[in-house]
mmCIF file of C-alpha atoms and ligand atoms in Angstrom:
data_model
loop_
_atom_site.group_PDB
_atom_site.id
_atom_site.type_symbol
_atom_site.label_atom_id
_atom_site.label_comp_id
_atom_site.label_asym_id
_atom_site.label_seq_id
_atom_site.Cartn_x
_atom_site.Cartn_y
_atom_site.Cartn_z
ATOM 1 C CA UNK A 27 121.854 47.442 91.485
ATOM 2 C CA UNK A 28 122.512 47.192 95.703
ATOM 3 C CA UNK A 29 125.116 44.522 96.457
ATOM 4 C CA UNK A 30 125.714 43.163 100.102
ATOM 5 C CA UNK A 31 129.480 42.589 100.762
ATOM 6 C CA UNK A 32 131.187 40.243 103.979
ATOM 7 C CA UNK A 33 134.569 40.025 104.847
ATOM 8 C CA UNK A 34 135.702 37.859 107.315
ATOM 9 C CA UNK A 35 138.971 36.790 105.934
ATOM 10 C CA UNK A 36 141.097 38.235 109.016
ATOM 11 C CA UNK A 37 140.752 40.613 112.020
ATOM 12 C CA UNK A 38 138.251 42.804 110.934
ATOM 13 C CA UNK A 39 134.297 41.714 110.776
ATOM 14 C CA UNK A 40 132.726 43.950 107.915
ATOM 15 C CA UNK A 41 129.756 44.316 106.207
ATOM 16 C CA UNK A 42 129.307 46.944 102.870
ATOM 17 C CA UNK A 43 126.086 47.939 101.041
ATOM 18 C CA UNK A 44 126.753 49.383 97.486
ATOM 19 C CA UNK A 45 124.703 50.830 94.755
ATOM 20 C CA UNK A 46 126.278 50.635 90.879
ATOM 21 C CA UNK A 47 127.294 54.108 90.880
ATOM 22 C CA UNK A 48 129.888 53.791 93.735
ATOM 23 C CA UNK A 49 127.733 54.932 96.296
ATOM 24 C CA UNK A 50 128.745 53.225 99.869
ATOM 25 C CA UNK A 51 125.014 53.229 101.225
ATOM 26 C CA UNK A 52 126.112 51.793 104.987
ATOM 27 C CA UNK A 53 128.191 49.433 106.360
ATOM 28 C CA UNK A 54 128.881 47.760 109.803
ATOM 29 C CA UNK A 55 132.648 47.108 110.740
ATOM 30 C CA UNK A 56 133.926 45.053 114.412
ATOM 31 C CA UNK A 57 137.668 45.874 114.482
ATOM 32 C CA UNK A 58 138.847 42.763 116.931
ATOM 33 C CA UNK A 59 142.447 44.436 117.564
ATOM 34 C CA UNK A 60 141.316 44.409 121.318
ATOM 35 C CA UNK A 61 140.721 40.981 121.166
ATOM 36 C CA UNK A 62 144.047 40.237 119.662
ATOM 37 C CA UNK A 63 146.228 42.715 121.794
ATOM 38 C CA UNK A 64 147.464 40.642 124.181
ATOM 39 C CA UNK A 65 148.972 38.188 122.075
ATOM 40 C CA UNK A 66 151.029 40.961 119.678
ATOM 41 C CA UNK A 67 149.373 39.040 116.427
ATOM 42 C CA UNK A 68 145.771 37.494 114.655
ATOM 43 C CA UNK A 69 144.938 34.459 116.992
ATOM 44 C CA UNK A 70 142.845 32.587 114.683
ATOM 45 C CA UNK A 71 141.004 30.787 116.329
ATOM 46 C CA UNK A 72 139.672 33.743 118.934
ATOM 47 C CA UNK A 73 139.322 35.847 115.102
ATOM 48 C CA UNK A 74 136.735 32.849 113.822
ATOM 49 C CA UNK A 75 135.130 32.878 116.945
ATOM 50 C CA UNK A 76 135.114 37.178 117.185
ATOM 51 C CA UNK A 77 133.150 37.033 113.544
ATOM 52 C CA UNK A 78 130.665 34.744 114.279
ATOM 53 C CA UNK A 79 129.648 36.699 117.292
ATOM 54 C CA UNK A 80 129.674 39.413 115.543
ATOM 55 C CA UNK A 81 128.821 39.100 111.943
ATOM 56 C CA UNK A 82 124.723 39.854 112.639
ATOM 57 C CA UNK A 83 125.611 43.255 114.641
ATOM 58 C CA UNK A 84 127.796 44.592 111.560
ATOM 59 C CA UNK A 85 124.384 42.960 109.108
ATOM 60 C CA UNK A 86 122.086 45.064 111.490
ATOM 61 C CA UNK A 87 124.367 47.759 111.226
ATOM 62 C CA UNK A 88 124.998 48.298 107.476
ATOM 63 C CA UNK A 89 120.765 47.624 107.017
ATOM 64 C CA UNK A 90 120.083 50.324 109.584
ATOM 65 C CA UNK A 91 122.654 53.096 108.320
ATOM 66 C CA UNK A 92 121.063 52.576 104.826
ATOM 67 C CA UNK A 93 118.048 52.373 105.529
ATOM 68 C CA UNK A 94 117.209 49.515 103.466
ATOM 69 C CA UNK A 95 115.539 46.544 103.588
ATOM 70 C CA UNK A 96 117.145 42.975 103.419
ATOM 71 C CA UNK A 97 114.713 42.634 100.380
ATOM 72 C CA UNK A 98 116.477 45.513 98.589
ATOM 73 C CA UNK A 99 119.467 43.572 97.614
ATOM 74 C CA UNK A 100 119.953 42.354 94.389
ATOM 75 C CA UNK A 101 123.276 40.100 95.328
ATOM 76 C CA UNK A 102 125.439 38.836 98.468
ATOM 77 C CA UNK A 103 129.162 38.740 97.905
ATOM 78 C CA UNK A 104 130.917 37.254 100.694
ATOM 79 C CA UNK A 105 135.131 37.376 100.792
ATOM 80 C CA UNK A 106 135.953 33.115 100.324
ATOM 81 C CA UNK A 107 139.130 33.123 100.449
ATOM 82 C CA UNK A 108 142.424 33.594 101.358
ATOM 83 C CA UNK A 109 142.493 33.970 104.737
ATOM 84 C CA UNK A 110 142.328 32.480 108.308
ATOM 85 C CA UNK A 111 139.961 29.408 107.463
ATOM 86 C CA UNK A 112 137.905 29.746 109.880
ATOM 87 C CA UNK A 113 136.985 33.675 109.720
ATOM 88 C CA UNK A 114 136.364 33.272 105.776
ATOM 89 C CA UNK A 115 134.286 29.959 106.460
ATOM 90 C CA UNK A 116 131.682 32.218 109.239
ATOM 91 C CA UNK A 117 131.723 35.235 106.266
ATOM 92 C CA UNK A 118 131.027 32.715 103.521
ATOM 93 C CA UNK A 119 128.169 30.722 104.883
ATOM 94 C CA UNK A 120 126.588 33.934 106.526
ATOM 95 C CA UNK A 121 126.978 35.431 102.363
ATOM 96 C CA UNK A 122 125.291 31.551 101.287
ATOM 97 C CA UNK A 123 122.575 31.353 103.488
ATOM 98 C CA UNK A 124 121.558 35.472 103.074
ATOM 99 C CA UNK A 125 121.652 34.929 99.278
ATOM 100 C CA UNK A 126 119.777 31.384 99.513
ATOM 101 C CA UNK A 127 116.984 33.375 102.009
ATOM 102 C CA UNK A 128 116.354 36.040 99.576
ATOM 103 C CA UNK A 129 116.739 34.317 96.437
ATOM 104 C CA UNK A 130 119.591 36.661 94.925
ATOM 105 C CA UNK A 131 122.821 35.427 93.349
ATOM 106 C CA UNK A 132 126.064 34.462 95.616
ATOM 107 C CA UNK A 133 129.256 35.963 94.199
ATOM 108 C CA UNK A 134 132.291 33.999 95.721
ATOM 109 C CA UNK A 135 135.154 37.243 96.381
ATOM 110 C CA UNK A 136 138.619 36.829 96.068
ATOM 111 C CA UNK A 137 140.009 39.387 99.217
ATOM 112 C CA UNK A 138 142.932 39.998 96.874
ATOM 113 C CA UNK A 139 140.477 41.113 94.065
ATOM 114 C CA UNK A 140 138.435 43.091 96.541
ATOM 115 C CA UNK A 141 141.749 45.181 96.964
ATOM 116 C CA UNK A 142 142.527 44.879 93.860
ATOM 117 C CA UNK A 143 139.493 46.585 92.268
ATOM 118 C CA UNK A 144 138.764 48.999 94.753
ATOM 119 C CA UNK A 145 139.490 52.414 93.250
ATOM 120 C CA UNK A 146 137.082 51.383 90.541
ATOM 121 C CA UNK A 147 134.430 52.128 93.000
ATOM 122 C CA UNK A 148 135.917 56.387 93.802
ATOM 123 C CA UNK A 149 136.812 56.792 90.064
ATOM 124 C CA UNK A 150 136.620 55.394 86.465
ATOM 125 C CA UNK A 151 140.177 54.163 86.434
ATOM 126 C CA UNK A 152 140.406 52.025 83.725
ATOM 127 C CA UNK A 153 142.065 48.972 82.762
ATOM 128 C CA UNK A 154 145.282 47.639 82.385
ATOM 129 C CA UNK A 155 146.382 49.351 85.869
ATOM 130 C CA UNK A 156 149.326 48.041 88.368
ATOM 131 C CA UNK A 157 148.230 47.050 91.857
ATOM 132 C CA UNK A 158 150.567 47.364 94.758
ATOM 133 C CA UNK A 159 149.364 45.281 97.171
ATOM 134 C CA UNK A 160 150.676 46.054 100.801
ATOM 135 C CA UNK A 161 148.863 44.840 103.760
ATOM 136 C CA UNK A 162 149.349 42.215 107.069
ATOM 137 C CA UNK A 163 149.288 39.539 105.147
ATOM 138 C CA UNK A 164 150.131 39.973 101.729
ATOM 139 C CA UNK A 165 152.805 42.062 99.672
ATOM 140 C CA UNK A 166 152.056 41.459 95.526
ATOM 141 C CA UNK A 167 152.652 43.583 92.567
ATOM 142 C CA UNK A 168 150.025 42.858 90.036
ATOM 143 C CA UNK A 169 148.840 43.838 86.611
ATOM 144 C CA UNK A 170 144.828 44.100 86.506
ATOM 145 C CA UNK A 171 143.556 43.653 83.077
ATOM 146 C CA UNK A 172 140.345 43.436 83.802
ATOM 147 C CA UNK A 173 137.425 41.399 86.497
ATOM 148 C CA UNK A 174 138.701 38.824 86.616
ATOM 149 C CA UNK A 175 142.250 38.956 84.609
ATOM 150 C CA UNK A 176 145.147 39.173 86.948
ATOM 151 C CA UNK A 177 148.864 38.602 86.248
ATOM 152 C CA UNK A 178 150.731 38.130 89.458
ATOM 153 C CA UNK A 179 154.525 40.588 88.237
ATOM 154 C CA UNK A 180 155.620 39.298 91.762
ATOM 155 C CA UNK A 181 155.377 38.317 95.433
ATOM 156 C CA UNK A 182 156.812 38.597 98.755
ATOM 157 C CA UNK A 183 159.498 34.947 99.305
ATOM 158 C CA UNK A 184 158.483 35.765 103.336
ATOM 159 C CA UNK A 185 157.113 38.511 105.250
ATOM 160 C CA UNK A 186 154.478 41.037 104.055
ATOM 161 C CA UNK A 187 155.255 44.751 104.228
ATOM 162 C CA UNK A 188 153.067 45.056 106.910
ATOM 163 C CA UNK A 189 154.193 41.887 109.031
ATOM 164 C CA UNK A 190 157.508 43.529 109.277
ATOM 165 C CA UNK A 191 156.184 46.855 110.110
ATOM 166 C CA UNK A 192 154.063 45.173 113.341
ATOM 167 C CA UNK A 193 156.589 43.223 114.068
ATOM 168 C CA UNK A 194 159.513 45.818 114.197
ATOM 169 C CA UNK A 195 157.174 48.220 115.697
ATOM 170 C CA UNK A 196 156.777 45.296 118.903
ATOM 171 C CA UNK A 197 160.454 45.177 118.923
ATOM 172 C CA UNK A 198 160.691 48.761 119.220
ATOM 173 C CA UNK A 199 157.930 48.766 122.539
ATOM 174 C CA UNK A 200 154.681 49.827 120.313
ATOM 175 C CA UNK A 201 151.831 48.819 120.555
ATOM 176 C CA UNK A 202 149.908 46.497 118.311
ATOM 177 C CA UNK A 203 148.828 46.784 115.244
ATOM 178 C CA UNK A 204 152.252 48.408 115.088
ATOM 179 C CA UNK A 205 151.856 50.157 111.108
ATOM 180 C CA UNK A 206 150.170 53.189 112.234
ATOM 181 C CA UNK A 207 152.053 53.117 115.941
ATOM 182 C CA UNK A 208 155.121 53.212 113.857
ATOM 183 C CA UNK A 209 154.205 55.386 111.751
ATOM 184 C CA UNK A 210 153.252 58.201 114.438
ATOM 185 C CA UNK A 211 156.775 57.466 116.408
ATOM 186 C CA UNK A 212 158.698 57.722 112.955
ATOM 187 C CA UNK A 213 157.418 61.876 112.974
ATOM 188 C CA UNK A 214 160.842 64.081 113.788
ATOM 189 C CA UNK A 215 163.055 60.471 113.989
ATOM 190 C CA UNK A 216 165.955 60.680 111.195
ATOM 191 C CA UNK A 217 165.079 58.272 108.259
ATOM 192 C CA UNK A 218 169.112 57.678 107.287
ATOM 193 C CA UNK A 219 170.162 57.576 111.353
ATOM 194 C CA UNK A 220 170.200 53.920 111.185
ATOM 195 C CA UNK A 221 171.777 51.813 108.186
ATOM 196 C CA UNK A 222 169.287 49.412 107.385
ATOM 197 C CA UNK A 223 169.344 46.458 104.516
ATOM 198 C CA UNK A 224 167.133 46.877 101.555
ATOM 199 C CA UNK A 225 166.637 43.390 100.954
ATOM 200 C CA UNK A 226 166.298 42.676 97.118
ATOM 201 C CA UNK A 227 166.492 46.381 96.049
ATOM 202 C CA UNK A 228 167.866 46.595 92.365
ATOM 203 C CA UNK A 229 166.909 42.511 91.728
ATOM 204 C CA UNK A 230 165.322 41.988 87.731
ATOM 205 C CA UNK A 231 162.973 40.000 88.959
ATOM 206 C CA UNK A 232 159.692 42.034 90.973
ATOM 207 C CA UNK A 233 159.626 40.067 94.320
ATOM 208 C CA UNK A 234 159.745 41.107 98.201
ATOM 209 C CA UNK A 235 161.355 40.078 100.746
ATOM 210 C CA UNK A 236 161.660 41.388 104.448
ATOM 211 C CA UNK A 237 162.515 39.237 106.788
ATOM 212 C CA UNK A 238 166.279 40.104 106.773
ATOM 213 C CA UNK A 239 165.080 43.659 107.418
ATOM 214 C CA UNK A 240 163.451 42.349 110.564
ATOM 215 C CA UNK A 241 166.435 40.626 111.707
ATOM 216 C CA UNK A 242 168.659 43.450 111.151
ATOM 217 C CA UNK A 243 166.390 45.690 113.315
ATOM 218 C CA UNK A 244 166.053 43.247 116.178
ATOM 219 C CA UNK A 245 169.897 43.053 116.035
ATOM 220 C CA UNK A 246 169.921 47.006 115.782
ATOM 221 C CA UNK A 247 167.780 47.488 119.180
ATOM 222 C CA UNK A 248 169.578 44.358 121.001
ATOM 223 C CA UNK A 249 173.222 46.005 120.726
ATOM 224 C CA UNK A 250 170.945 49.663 121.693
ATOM 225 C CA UNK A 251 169.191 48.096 124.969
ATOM 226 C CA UNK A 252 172.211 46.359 126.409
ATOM 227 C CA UNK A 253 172.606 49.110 128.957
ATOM 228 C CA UNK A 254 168.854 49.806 129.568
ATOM 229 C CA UNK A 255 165.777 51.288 127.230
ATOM 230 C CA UNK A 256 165.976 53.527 124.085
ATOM 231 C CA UNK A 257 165.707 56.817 124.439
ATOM 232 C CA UNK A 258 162.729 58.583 122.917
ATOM 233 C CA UNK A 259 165.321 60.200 120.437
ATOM 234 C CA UNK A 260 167.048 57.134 119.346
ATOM 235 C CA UNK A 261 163.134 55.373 119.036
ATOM 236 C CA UNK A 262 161.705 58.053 116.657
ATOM 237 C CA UNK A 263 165.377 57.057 114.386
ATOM 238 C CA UNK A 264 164.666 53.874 114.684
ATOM 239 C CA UNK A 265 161.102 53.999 113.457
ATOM 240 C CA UNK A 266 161.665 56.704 110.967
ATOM 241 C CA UNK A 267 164.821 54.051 109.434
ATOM 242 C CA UNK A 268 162.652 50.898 109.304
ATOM 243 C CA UNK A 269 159.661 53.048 107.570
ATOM 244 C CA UNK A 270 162.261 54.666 104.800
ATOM 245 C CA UNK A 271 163.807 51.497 104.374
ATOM 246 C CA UNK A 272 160.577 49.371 103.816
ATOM 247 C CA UNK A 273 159.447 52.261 101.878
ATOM 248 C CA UNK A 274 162.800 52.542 99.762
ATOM 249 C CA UNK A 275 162.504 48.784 98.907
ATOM 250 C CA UNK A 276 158.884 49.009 97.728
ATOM 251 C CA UNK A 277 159.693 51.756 95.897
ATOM 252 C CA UNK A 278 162.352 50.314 93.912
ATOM 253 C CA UNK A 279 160.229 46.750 93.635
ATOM 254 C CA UNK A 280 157.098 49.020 91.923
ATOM 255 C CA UNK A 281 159.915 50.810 89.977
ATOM 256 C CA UNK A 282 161.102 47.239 88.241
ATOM 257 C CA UNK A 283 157.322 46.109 88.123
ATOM 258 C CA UNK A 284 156.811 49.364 85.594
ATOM 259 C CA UNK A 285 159.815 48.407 83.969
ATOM 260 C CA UNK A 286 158.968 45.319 82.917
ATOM 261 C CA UNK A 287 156.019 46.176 82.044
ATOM 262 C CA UNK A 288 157.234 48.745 79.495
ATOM 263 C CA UNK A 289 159.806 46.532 77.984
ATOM 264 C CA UNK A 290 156.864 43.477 77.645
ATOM 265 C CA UNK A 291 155.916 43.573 73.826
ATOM 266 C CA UNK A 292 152.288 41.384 74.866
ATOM 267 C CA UNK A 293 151.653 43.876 77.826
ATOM 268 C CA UNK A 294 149.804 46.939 77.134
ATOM 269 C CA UNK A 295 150.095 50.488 78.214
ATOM 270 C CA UNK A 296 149.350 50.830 82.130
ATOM 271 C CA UNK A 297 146.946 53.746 82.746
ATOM 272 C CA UNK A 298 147.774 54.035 86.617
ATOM 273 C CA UNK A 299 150.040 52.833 89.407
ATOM 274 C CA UNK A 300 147.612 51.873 92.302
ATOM 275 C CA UNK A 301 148.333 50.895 95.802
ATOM 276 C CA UNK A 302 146.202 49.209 98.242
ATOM 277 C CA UNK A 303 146.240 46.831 101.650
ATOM 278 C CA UNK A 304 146.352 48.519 105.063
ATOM 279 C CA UNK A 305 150.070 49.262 104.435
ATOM 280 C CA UNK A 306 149.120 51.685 101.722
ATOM 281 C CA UNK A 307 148.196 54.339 104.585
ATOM 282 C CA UNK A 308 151.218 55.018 105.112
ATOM 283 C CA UNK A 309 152.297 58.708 104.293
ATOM 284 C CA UNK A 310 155.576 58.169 103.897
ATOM 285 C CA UNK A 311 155.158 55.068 101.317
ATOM 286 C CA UNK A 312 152.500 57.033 99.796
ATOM 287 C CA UNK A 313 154.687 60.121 98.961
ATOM 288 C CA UNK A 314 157.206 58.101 97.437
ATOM 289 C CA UNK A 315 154.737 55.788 95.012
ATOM 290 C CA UNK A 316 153.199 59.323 94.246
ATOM 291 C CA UNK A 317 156.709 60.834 93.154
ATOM 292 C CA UNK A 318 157.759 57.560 91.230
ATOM 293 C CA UNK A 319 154.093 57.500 89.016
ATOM 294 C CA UNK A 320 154.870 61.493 88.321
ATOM 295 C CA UNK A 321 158.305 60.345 86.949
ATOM 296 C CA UNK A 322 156.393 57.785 84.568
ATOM 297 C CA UNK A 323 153.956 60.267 83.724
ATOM 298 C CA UNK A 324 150.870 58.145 85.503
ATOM 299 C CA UNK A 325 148.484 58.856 87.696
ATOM 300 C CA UNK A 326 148.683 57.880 91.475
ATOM 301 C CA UNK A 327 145.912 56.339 92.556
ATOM 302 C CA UNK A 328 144.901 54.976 95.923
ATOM 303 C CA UNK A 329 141.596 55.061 99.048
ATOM 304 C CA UNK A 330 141.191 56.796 101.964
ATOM 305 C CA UNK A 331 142.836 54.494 104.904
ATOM 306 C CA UNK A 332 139.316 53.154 105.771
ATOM 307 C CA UNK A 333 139.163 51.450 102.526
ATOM 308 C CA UNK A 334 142.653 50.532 102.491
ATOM 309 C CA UNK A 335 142.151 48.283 105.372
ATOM 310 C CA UNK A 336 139.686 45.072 105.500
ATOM 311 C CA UNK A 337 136.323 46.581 104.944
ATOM 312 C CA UNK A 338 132.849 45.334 103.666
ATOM 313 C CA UNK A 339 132.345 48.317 101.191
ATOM 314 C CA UNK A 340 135.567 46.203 99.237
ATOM 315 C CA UNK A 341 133.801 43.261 99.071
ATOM 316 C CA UNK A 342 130.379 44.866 98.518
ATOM 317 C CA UNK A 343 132.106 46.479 95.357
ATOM 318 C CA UNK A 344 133.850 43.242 93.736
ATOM 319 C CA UNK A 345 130.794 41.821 93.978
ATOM 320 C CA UNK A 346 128.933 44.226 92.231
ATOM 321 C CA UNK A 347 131.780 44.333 89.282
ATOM 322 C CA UNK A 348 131.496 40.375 89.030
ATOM 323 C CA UNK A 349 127.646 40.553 89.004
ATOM 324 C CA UNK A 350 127.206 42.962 86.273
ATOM 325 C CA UNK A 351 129.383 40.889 83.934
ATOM 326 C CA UNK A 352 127.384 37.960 84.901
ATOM 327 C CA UNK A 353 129.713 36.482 87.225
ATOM 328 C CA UNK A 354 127.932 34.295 89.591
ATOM 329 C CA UNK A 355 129.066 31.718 92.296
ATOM 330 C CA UNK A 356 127.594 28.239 93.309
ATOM 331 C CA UNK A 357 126.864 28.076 96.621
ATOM 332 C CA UNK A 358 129.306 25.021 96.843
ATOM 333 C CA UNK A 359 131.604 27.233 96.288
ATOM 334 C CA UNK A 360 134.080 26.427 98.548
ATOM 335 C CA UNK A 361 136.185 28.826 102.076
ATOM 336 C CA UNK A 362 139.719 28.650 100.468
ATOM 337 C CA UNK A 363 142.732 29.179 103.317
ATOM 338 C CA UNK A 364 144.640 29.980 99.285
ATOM 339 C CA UNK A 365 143.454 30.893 96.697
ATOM 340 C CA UNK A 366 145.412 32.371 93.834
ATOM 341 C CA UNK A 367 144.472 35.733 91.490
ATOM 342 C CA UNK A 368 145.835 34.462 88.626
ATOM 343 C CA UNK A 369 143.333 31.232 88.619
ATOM 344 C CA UNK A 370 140.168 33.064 88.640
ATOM 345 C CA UNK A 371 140.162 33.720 84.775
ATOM 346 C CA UNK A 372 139.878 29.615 84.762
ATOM 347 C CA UNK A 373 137.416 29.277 86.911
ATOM 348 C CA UNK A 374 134.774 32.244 85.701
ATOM 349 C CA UNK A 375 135.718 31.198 82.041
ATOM 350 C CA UNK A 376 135.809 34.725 81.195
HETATM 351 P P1 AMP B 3 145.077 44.925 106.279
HETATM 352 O O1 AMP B 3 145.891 43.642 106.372
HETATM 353 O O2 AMP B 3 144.841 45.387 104.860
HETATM 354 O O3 AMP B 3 143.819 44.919 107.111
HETATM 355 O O4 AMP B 3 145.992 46.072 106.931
HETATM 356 C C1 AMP B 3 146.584 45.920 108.187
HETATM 357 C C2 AMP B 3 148.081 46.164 108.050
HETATM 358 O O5 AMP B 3 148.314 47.515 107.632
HETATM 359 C C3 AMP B 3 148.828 46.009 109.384
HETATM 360 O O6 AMP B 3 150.065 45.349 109.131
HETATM 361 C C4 AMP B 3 149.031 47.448 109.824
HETATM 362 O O7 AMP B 3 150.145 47.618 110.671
HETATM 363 C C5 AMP B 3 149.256 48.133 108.493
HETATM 364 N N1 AMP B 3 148.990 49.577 108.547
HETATM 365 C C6 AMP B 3 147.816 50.196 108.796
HETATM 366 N N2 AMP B 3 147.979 51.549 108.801
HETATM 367 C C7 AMP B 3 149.297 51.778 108.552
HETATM 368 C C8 AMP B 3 150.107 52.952 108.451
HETATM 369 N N3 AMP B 3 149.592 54.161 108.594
HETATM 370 N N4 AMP B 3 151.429 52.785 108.188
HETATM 371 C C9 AMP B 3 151.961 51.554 108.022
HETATM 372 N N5 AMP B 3 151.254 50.419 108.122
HETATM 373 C C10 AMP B 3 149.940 50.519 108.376
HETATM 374 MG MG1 MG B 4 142.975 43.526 108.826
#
């Protein structure tokens, strides 16, 4: 079975082709971060516009890297939500109208599921697992019982992870997207030179939140520039402290997620801790999810960046686990700004 995946849900325009067997056969990917630049965030309205200039060149793409024909697809998947409304809205009717042309079922993807399910596609990891969720928009700790069954453990009450990493990394000078820029300028910085807040760190409950972080850095480099700019010594502290502190907190978040999952009598044995979301690149975060798992005695499990961030191949793959089971979409199915995990069991009636 070949599925076709779109996303179009934010700043990247992607297309994936996958076979059943995990194989990524080609894919076509317009990263608009040039486009967006200037402004220091996702404009939406130039990111709707961005994929439906460039939706047909990623198509073209994906085809010609496979070598396949349109006519080889058994199913179009197309990310419908959530997102920027208009991006999803240019992914989803491009996913209706390919399915519609070549009479082959539309599956409706949730991005969150596309994420969510993605290390299904390198390895048979099998269900229940726990999801970290890290990227620019979203920061969730999730339980995955299966396609389909999702039980949101808990989410962020403002910022994503990755919203305060791009937007301390512009306060620090970096350029944008600042996660990787950060990242790069945290290398020989001291991660305990600066005393930052951990918001929520030892709470019961499994929610985020960062935007007191991002306060107390912008306070941080105000009282620092007062006299004129940082020094590249004082940068690389600054850097490194934000990344251990957003690390630290995630850490400990993941740590209470696997607690309560333990002390849940209806829960069942997890069989891995799995991150994913753009955020999940990061070394530093990765190290310390790695060392926590060992500690629980589970596996670590996450992609290579490329599939960490927005990609087709996600989509492509979700698809392909929805249409084996039989899970099809109308073609009413309707672009969705939100859209929860936890309601898709409802609406697939699985
Ligand atoms: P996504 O929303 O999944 O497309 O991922 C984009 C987000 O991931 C942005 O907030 C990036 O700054 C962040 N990101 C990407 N690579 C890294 C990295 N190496 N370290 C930290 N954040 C990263
Ligand atoms: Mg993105």
């Amino acid at each position: 079975m070949i599925v076709l995946g779109i996303e179009t849900s934010c700043d990247e325009t992607a297309v994936g082709l996958v076979d059943d067997t995990g194989r990524v056969l080609g894919q076509g990917l317009w990263s608009q971060i040039a486009a967006h630049r200037p402004y220091g965030g996702v404009v939406p309205e130039i990111a709707a516009r961005a994929h439906g200039d460039h939706i047909g060149a990623c198509l073209d793409e994906a085809f010609r890297e496979s070598g396949l024909d349109r006519g080889d697809v058994d199913g179009v998947a197309a990310t419908c939500g959530p997102g920027l409304i208009g991006g999803v809205m240019v992914g989803a009717v491009m996913g209706k109208a390919l399915a519609a042309g070549l009479g082959v079922p539309f599956v409706a993807v949730n991005h969150l599921e596309a994420h969510a399910l993605t290390v299904r596609l390198l390895e048979a990891v099998t269900f229940p697992y726990l999801v970290l969720l890290v990227s620019g928009g979203h920061c969730q700790l999730l339980i995955v019982r299966g396609v389909g069954h999702y039980r949101l453990l808990g989410t962020t009450l403002d910022d994503a992870a990755g919203e305060c990493l791009d937007k301390g990394a512009a306060m620090l000078g970096l350029p944008y997207p600042g996660g990787p820029a950060l990242e790069q300028a945290a290398k020989g910085g001291n991660p305990h030179a600066f005393d930052l807040p951990r918001p929520l760190k030892g709470r019961s409950d499994c929610a985020f939140s960062f935007s007191g972080l991002k306060t107390a850095l912008r306070q941080r480099v105000e009282a620092l520039t007062v006299h004129g700019p940082l020094s590249n010594a004082v940068l690389a502290d600054l850097a490194a402290s934000l990344q251990e502190a957003v690390a630290d907190v995630v850490a400990d978040r993941v740590a209470q997620a696997l607690r309560m999952v333990r002390d849940d009598p209806n829960e069942s044995s997890l069989t891995a801790l799995v991150a994913a979301g753009g955020v999940a690149s990061n070394a530093t975060l990765r190290a310390r999810l790695a060392a926590l798992a060992s500690t629980w005695g589970l596996p670590f499990k996450t992609s290579p960046p490329a599939l960490c961030t927005d990609n087709g191949i996600m989509v492509a793959w979700a698809g392909l686990e929805r249409l084996r089971l039989g899970l099809t979409s109308p073609l009413s199915t309707p672009a969705r700004p939100r859209w929860p995990l936890e309601s898709l069991a409802v609406e697939s009636g699985n």
